[in-house]
Coordinates of C-alpha atoms and ligand atoms in Angstrom, one line a residue:
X2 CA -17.2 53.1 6.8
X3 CA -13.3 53.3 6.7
X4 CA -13.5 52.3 10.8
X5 CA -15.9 49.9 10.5
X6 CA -13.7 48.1 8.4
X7 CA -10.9 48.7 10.3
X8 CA -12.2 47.3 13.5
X9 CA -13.0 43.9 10.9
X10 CA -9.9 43.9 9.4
X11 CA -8.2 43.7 13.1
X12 CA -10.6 41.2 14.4
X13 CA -10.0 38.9 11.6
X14 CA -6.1 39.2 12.2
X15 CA -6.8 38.5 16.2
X16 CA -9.8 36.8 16.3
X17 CA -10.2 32.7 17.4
X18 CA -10.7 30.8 14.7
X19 CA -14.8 30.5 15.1
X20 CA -14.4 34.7 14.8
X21 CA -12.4 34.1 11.7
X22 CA -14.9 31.5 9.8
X23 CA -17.7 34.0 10.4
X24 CA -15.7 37.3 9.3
X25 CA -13.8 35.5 6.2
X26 CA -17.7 35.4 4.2
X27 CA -18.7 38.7 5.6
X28 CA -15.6 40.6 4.1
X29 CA -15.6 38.2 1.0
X30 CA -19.3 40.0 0.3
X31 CA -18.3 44.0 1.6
X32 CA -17.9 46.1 -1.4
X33 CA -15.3 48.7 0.4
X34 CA -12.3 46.4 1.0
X35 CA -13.2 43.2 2.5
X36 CA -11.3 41.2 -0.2
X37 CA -8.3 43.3 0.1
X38 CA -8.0 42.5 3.7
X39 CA -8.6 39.1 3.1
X40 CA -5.6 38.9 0.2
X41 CA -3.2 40.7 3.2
X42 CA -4.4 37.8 5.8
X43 CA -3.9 35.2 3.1
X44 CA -0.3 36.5 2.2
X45 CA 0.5 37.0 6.2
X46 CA -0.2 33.1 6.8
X47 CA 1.5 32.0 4.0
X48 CA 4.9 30.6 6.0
X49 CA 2.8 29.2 9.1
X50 CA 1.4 25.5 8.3
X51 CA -2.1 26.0 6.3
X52 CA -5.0 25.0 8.2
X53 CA -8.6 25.3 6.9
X54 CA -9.1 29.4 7.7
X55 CA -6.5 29.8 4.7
X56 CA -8.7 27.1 2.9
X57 CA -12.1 29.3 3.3
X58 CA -10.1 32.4 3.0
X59 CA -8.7 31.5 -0.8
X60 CA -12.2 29.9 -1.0
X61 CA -13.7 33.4 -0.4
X62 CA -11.3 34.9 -3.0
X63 CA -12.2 32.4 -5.7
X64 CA -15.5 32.2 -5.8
X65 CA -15.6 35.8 -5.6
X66 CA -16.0 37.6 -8.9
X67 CA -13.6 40.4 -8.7
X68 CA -10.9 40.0 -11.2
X69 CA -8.2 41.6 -8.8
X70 CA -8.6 38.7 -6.4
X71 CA -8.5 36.2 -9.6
X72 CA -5.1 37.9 -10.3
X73 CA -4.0 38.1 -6.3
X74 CA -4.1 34.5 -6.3
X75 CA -3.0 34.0 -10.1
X76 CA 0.3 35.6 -8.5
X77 CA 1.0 34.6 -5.4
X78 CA -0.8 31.0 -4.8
X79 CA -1.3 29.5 -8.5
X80 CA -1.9 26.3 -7.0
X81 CA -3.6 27.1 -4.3
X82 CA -3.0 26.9 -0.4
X83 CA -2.0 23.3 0.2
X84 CA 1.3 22.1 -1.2
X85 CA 0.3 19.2 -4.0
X86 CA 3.5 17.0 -3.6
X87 CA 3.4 13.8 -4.9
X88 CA 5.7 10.9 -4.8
X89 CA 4.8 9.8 -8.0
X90 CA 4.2 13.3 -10.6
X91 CA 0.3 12.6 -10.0
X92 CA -1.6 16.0 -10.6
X93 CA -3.3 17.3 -7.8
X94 CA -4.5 20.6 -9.3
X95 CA -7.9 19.1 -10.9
X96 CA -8.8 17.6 -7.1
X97 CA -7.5 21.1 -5.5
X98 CA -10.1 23.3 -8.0
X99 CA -13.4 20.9 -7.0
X100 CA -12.6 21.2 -3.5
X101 CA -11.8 24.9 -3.9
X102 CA -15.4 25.0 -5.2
X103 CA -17.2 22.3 -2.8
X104 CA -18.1 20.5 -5.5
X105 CA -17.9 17.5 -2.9
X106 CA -19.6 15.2 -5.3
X107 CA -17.1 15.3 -8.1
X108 CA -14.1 15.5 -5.7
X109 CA -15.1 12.8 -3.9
X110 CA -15.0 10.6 -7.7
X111 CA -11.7 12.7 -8.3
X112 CA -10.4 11.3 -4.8
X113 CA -10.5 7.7 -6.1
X114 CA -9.6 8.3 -9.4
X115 CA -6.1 9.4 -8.3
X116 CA -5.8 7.2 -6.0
X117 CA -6.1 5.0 -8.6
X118 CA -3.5 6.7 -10.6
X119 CA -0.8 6.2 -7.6
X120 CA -1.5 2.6 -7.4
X121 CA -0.8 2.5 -11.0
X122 CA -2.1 1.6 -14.6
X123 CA -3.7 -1.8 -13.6
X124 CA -5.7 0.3 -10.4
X125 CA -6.9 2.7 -13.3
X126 CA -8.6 0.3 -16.1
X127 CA -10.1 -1.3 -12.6
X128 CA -11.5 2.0 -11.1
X129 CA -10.9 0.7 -7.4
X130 CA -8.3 -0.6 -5.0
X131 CA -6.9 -3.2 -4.0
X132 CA -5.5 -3.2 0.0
X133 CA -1.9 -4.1 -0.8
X134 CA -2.3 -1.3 -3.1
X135 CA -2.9 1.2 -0.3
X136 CA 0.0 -0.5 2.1
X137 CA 2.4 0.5 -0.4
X138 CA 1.2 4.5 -1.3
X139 CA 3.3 7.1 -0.7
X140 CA 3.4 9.1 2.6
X141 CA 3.4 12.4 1.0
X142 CA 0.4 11.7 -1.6
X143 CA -1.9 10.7 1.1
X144 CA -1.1 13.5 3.1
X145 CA -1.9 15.9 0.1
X146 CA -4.8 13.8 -0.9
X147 CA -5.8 14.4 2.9
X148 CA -4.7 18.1 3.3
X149 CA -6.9 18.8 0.4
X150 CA -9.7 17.4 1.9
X151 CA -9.3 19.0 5.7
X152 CA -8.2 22.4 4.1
X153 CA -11.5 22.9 2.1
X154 CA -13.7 21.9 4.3
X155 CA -13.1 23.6 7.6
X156 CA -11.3 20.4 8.7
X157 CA -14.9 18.7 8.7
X158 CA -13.4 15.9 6.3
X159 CA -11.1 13.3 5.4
X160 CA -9.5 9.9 6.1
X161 CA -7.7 11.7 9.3
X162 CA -10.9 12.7 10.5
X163 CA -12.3 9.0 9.8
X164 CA -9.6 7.7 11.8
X165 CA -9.9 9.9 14.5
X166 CA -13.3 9.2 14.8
X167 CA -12.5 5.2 14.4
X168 CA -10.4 5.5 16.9
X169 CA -12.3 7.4 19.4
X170 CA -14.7 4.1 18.6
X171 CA -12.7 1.4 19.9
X172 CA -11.8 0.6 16.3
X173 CA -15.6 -0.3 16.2
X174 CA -17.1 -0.7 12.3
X175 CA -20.5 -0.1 12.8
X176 CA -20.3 2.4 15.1
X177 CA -18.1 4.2 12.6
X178 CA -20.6 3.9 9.7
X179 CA -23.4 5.3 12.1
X180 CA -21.2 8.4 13.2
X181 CA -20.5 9.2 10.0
X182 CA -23.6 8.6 7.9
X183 CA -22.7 5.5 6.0
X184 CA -25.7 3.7 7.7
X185 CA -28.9 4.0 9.3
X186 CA -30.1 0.8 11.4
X187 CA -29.7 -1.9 9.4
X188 CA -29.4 0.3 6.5
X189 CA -26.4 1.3 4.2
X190 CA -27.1 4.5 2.6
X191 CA -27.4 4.8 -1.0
X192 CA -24.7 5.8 -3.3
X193 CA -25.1 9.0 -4.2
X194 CA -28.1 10.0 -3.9
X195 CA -28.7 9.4 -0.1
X196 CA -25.1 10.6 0.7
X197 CA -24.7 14.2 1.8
X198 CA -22.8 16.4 -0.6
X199 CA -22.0 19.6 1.5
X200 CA -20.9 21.0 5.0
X201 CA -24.1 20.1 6.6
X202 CA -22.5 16.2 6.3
X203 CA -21.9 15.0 9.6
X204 CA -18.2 15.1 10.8
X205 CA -16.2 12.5 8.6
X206 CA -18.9 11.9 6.1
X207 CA -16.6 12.4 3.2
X208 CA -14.4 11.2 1.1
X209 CA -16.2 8.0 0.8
X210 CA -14.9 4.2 0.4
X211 CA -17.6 1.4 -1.2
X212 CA -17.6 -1.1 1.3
X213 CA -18.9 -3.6 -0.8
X214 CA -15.8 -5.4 -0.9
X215 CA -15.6 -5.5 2.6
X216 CA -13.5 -3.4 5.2
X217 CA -9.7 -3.9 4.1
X218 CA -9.1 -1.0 1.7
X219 CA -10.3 1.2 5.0
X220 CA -8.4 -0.6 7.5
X221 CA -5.4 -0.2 5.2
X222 CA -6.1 3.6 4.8
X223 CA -6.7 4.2 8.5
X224 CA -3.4 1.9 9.6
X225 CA -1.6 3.8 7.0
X226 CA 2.1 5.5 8.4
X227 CA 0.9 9.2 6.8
X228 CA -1.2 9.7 9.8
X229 CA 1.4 8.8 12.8
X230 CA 2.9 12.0 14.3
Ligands
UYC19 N1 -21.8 2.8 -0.8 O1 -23.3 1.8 0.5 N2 -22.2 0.5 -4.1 C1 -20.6 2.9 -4.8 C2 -20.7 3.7 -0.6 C3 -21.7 -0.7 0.1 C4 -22.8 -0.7 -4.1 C5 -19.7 4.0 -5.2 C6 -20.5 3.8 0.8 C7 -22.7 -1.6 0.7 C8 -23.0 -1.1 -5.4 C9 -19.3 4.6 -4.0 C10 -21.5 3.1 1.4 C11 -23.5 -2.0 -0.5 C12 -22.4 -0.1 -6.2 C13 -20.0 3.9 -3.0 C14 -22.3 2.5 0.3 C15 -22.9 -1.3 -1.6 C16 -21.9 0.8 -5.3 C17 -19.2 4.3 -6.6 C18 -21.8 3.0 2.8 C19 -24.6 -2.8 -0.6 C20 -22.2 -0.1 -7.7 C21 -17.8 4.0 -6.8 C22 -20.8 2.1 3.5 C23 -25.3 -3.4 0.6 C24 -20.9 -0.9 -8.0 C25 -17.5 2.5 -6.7 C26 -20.6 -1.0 -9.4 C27 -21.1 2.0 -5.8 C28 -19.9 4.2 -1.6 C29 -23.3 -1.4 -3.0 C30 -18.4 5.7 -3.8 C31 -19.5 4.7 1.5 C32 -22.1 -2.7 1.4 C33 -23.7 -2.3 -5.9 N3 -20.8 2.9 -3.5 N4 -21.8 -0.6 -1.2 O2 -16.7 2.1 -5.9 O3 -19.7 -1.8 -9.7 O4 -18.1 1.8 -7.5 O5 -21.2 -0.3 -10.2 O6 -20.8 -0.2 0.8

């Protein structure tokens, strides 16, 4: 009923964040005007820093099939809810639609691929990175890059959460590829099939970085000055 949804619509606007990621997929699926309350919270937030509600609330929007939604955010967020700056004129938008619609996998090779594209032409042809190539990237990319990343998946991944993680490790390798599911015992795990390709990942699970050429391009990423405060 009209009060039912009422009493939703207010709790969504109040409620802690855990309230809000359970409401945002219960409107997203009520036929009487769940998606119309979440276009009003979406356009409320807009001039507060995004966080990863508005990420699962566009989610909601766009992977719903009403076309009034479609238009909502056709309007008022064509390129979605993070800002894609870049230093450089690198195109965010095709790493901002598979995130949008968890297609980890594919964002994950769409992660690397512009990162390739900042480093440059040579970083391209080569399809990975050299260290020195990720001391020199720009602030702001990484930060979109990571934003993206955080923003889609209820802040569950990216190099900020690796870091943090790291960190909270005593700067520790192995204990970092254990928390985060690169390795089991003695075990690496096995690109891709034995990587895990949605929210059930544990914490910092994705993006991924091939260690096969050793720790550096990590240790760059992590020491990078786009996460200091
Ligand atoms: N792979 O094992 N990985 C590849 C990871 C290692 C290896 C790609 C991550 C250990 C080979 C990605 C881990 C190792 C290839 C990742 C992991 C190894 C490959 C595709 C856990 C052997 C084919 C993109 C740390 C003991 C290389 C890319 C080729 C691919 C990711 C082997 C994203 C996070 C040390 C042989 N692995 N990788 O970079 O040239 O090629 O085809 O990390």
């Amino acid at each position: 009923s009209s009060c039912d949804i009422e009493s939703l619509r207010r709790q969504l606007i109040a409620g802690s964040i855990q309230v809000q990621q359970q409401l945002i997929p219960q409107l997203a699926v009520l036929d009487n005007g769940g998606l119309d309350i979440l276009m009003e919270f979406l356009l409320q937030r807009r001039d507060s820093t995004v966080t990863w509600v508005d990420g699962k609330a566009y989610q909601a929007l766009y992977n719903s099939d009403s076309p009034q939604a479609k238009e909502f955010l056709q309007t008022h967020f064509p390129e979605g809810v993070v800002p894609l700056k870049s230093e450089c004129g690198i195109d965010y938008r095709p790493l901002q639609t598979l995130l949008v619609t968890q297609d980890f996998q594919a964002a994950d090779r769409m992660t690397l691929q512009k990162m390739c594209e900042v480093a440059g032409a040579e970083a391209v042809k080569r399809k990975w990175l050299y260290f020195t190539e990720v001391d020199n990237f720009p602030i702001t990319d990484l930060q979109t890059i990571n934003n993206l990343w955080l923003v889609h998946s209820e802040g569950k991944f990216g190099f900020s959460v690796q870091r943090e993680i790291w960190l909270s490790l005593g700067k520790n390798w192995d204990n970092l590829w254990a928390k985060i599911g690169w390795k089991k015992g003695n075990n690496w795990t096995r690109y891709p099939n034995e990587f895990i390709w949605d929210l059930s990942a544990p914490k910092g699970h994705l993006p991924l970085s091939n260690q096969l050429r050793g720790v550096r391009v990590i240790a760059s990423l992590f020491a990078h000055p786009a996460w200091s405060k």
